[in-house]
mmCIF file of C-alpha atoms in Angstrom:
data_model
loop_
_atom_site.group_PDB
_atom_site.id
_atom_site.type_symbol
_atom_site.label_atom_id
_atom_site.label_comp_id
_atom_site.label_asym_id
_atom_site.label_seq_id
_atom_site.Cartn_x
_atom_site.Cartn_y
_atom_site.Cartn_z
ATOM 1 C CA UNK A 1 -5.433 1.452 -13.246
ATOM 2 C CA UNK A 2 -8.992 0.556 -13.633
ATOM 3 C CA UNK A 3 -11.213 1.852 -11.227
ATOM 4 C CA UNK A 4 -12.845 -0.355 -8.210
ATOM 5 C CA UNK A 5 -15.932 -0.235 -6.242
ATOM 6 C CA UNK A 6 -16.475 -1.988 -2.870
ATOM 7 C CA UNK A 7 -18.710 -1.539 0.147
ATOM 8 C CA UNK A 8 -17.280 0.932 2.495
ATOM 9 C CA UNK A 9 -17.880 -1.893 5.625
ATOM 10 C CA UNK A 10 -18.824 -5.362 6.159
ATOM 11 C CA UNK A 11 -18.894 -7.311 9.939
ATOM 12 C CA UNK A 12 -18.080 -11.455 10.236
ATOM 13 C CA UNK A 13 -18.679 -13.458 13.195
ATOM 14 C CA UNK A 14 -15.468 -14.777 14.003
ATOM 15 C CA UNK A 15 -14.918 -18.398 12.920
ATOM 16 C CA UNK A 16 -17.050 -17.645 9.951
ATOM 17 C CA UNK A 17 -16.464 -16.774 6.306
ATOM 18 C CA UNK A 18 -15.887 -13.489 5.297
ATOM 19 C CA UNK A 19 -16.459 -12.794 1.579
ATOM 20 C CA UNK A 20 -15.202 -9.496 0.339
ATOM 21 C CA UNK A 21 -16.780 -8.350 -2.921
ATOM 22 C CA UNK A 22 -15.373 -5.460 -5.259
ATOM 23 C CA UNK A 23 -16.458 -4.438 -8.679
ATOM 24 C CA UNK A 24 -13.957 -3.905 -11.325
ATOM 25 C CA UNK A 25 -16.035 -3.845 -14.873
ATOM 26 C CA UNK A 26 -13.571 -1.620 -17.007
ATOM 27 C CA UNK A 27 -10.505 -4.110 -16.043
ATOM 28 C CA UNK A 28 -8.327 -4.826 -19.614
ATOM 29 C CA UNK A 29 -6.359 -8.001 -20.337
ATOM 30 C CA UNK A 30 -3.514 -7.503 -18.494
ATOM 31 C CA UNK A 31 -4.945 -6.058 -15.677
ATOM 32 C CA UNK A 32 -4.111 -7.984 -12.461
ATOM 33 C CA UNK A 33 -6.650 -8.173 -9.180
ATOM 34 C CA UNK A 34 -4.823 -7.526 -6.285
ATOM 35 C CA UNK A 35 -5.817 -7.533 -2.660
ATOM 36 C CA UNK A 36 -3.798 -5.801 0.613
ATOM 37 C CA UNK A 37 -5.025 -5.020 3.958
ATOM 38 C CA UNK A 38 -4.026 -2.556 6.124
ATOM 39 C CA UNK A 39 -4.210 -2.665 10.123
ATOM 40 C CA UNK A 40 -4.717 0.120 11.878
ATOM 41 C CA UNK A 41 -2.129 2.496 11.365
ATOM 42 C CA UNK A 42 0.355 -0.156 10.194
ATOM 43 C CA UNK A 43 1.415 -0.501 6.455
ATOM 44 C CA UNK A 44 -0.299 -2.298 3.606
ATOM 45 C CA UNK A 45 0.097 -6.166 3.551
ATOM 46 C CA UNK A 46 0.010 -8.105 0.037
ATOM 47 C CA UNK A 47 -3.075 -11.018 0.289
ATOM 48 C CA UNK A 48 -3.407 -12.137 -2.979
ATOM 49 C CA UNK A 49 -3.272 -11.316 -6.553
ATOM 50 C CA UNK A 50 -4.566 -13.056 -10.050
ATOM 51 C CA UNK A 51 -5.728 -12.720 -13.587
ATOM 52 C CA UNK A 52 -7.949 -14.920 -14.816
ATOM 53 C CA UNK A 53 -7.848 -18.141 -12.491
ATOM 54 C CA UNK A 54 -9.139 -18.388 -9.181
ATOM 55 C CA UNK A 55 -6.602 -18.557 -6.748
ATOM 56 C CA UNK A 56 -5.662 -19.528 -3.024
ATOM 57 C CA UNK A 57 -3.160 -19.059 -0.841
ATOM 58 C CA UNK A 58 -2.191 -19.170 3.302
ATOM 59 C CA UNK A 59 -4.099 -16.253 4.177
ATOM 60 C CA UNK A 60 -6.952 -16.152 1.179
ATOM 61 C CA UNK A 61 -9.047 -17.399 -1.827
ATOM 62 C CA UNK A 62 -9.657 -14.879 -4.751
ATOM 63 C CA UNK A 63 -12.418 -15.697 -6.790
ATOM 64 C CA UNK A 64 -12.220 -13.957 -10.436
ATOM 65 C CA UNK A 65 -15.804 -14.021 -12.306
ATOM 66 C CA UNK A 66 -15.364 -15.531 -15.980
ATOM 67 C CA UNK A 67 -15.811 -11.906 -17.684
ATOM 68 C CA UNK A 68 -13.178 -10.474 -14.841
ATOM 69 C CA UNK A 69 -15.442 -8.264 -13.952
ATOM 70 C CA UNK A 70 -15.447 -8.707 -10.425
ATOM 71 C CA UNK A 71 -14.202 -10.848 -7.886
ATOM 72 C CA UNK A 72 -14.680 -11.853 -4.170
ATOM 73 C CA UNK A 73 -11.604 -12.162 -1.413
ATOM 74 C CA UNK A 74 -12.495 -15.090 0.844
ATOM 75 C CA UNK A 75 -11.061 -15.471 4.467
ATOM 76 C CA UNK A 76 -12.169 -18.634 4.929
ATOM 77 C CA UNK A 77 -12.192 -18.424 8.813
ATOM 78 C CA UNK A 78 -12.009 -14.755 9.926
ATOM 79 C CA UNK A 79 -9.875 -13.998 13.209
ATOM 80 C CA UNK A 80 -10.648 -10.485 15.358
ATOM 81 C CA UNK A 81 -7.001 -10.036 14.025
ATOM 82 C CA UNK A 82 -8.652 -9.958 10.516
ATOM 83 C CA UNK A 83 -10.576 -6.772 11.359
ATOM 84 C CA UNK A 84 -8.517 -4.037 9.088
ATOM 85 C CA UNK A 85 -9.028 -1.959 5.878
ATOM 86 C CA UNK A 86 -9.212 -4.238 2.468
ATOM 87 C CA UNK A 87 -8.325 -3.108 -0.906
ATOM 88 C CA UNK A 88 -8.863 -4.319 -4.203
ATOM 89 C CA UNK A 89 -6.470 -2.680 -6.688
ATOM 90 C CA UNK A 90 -6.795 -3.426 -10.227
ATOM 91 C CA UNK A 91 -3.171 -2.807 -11.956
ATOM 92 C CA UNK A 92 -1.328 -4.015 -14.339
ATOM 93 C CA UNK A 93 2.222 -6.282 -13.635
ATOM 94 C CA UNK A 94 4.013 -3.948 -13.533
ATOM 95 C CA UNK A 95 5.747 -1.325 -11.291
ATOM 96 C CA UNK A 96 4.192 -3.638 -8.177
ATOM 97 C CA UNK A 97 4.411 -0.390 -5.933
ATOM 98 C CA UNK A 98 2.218 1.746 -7.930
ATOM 99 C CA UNK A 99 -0.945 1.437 -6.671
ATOM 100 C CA UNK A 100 -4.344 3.555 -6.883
ATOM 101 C CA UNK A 101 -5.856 2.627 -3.362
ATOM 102 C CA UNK A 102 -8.980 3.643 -2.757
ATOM 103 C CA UNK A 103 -11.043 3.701 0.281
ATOM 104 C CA UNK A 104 -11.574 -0.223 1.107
ATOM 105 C CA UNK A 105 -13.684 -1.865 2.616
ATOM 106 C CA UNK A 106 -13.366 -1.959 6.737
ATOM 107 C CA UNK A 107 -14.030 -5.412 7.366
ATOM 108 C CA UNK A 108 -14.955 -5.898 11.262
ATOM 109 C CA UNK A 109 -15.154 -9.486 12.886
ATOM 110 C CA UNK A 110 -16.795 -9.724 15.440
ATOM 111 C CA UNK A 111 -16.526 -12.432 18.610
ATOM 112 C CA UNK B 1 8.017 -8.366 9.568
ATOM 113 C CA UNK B 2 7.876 -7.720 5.534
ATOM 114 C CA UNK B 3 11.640 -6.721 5.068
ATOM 115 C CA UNK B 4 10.659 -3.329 4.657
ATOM 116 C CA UNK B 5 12.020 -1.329 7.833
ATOM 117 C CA UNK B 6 11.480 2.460 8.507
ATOM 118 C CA UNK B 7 12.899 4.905 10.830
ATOM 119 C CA UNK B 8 11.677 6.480 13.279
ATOM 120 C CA UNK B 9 8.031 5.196 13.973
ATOM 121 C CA UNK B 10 6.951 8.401 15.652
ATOM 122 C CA UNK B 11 8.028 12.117 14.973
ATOM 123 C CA UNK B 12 7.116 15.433 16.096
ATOM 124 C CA UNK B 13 8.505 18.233 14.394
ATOM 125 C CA UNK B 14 7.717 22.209 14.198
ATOM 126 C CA UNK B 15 7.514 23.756 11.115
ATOM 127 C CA UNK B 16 10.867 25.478 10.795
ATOM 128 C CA UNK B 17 12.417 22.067 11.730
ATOM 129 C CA UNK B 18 14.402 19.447 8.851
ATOM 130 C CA UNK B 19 14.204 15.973 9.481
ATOM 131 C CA UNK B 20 14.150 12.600 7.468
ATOM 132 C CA UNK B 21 13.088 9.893 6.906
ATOM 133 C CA UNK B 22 14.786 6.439 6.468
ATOM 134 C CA UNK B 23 13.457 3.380 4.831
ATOM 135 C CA UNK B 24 15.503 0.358 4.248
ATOM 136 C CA UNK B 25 14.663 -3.107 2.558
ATOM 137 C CA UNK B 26 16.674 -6.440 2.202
ATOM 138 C CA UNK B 27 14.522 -8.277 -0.139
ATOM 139 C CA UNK B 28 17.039 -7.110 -3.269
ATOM 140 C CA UNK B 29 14.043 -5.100 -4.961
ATOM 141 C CA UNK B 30 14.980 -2.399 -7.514
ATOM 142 C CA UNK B 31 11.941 -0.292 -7.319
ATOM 143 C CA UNK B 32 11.058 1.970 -4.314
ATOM 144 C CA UNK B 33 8.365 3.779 -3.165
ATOM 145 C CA UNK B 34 7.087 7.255 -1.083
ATOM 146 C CA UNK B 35 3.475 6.922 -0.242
ATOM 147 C CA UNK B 36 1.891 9.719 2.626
ATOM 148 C CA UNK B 37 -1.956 8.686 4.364
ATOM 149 C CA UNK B 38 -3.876 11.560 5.925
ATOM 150 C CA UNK B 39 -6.407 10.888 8.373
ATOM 151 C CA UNK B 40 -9.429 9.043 6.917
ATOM 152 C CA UNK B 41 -7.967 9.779 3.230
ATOM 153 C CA UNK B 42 -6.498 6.824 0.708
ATOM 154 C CA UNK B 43 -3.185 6.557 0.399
ATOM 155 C CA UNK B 44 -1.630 8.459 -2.143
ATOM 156 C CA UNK B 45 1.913 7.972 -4.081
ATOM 157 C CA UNK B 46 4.468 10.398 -3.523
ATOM 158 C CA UNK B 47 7.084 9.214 -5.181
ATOM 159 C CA UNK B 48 8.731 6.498 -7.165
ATOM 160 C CA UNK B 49 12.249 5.111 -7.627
ATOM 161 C CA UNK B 50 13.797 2.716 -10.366
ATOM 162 C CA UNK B 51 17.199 1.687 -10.258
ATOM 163 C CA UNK B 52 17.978 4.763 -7.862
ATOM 164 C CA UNK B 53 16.503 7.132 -10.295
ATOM 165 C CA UNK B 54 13.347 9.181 -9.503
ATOM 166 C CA UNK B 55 10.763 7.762 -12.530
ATOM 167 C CA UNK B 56 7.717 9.939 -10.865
ATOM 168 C CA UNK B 57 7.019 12.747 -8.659
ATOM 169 C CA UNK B 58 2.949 12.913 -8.401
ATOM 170 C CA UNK B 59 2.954 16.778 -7.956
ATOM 171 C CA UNK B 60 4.785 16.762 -4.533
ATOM 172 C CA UNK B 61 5.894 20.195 -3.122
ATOM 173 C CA UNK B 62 9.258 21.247 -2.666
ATOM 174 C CA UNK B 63 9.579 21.015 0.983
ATOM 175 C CA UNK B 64 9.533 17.126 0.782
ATOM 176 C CA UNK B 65 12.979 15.968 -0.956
ATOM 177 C CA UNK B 66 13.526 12.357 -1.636
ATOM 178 C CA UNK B 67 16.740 10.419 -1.763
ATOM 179 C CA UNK B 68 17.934 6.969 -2.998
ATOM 180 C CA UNK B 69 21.778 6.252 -3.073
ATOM 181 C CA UNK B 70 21.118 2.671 -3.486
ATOM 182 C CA UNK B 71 18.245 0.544 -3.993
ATOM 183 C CA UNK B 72 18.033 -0.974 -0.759
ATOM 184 C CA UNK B 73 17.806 2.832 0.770
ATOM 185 C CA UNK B 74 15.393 5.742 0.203
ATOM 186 C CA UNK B 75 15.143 8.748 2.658
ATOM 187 C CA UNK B 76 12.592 11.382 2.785
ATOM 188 C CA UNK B 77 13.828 14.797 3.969
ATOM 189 C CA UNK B 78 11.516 17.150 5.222
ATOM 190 C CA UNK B 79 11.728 20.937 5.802
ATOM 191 C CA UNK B 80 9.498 24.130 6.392
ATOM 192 C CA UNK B 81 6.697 21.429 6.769
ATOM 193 C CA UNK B 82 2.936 22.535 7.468
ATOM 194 C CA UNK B 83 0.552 21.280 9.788
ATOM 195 C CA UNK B 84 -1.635 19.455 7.052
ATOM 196 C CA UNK B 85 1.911 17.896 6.215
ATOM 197 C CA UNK B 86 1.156 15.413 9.621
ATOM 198 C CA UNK B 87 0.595 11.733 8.181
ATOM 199 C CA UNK B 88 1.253 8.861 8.082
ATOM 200 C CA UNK B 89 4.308 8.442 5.965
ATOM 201 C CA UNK B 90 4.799 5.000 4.309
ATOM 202 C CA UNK B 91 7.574 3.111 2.386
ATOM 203 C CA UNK B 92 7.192 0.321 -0.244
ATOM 204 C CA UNK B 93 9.627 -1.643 -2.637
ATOM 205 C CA UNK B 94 8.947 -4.397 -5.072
ATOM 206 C CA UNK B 95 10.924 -5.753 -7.592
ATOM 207 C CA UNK B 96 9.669 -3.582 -9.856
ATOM 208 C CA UNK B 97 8.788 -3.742 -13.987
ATOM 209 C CA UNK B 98 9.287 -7.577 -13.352
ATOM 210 C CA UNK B 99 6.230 -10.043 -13.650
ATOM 211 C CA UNK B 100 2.961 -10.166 -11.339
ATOM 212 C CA UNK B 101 5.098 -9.076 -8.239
ATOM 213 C CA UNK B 102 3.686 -7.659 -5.103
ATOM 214 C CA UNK B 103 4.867 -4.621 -3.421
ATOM 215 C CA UNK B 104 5.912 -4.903 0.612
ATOM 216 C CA UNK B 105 5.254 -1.931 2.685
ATOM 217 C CA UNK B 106 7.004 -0.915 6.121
ATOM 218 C CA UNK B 107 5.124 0.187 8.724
ATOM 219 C CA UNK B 108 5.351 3.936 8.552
ATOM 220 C CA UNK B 109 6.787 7.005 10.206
ATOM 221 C CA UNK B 110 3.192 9.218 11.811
ATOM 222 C CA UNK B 111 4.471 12.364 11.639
ATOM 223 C CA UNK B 112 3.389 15.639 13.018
ATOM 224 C CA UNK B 113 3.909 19.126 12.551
ATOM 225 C CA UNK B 114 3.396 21.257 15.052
#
């Protein structure tokens, strides 16, 4: 898996945007993005995942950068139920369950 | 709810205890997962399952055993544990070397060893 950088924490005013970066420069081809949060002490939940194309979905937008380099996870309007532990994973297809997770980013919202 | 259910939630064992573990999915996946989260560490993988059969062990000791009869069951048995063994112990499946799947996590057994 390619390695990932992202801010250890980030707080959002609730109602508001939160915009998640991580850094991913050594991804190859057919390396997916994929995004899970974890609640405290519950397990990992699946967010969002793509390749090349920006994507959006109930919970999230993922926003790829034309050279895949790095990409953002938008919660469009963040929830105190949105505070938990984000991680971008970088991966290919895959063997879905083998992850490299690393140490997030702790997103806080804040009312 | 992600279809991913494990048994118990909570345990307390000493160290010349055996227990397991039981995780359990309905989603139909063929590829199952062992993953154990210290305190304030990353989650690491344990262990993986395709088609019932082990595919990797990342350097596990011997005192945790895994089992999968089928692939809608794994257990994780545990014996002669240590106190660093207490975790937070945490099942996945996904349908595994198949496409851009996701992988569905229960929520965990915290164990500790006391």
């Amino acid at each position: 898996d390619a390695k990932t950088t992202q801010p250890p924490s980030m707080d959002c005013a609730e109602g508001r945007a939160a915009n998640l970066p991580c850094n991913h420069s050594t991804i190859s081809g057919n390396e997916y993005v994929y995004w899970y949060r974890q609640i405290h002490s519950q397990g990992p939940q699946y967010i969002i995942h793509g390749l090349k194309n920006n994507e959006t979905n109930e919970m999230a937008s993922l926003i790829i950068t034309e050279d895949r380099k790095s990409s953002t996870l938008i919660l469009p309007h963040a929830t105190l139920r949105d505070t938990a532990v984000y991680y971008c994973i970088v991966r290919v297809a895959a063997n879905a369950g083998k992850s490299t997770f690393g140490d997030g980013t702790t997103l806080t919202v804040k009312p | 709810e992600t279809g991913v259910t494990q048994t118990p939630r909570h345990l307390v064992m000493g160290m010349t205890n055996k227990k397991s573990l039981k995780c359990e999915q309905h989603l139909g996946h063929n590829a199952m997962y062992w993953y154990k989260q210290s305190a304030k560490k990353p989650l690491e993988l344990m262990f993986v399952y395709n088609f019932k059969e082990q595919t990797e062990n990342n350097s596990v000791p011997s005192r945790f055993s895994p089992e999968c009869p089928n692939s809608s069951h794994l257990f994780l048995h545990l014996h002669t544990l240590q106190p660093e063994d207490s975790a937070l112990y945490l099942c996945a499946s996904s349908q595994g070397q198949i496409g851009d799947a996701e992988a569905f996590f229960g929520q965990g057994t915290r164990l500790t060893v006391v």
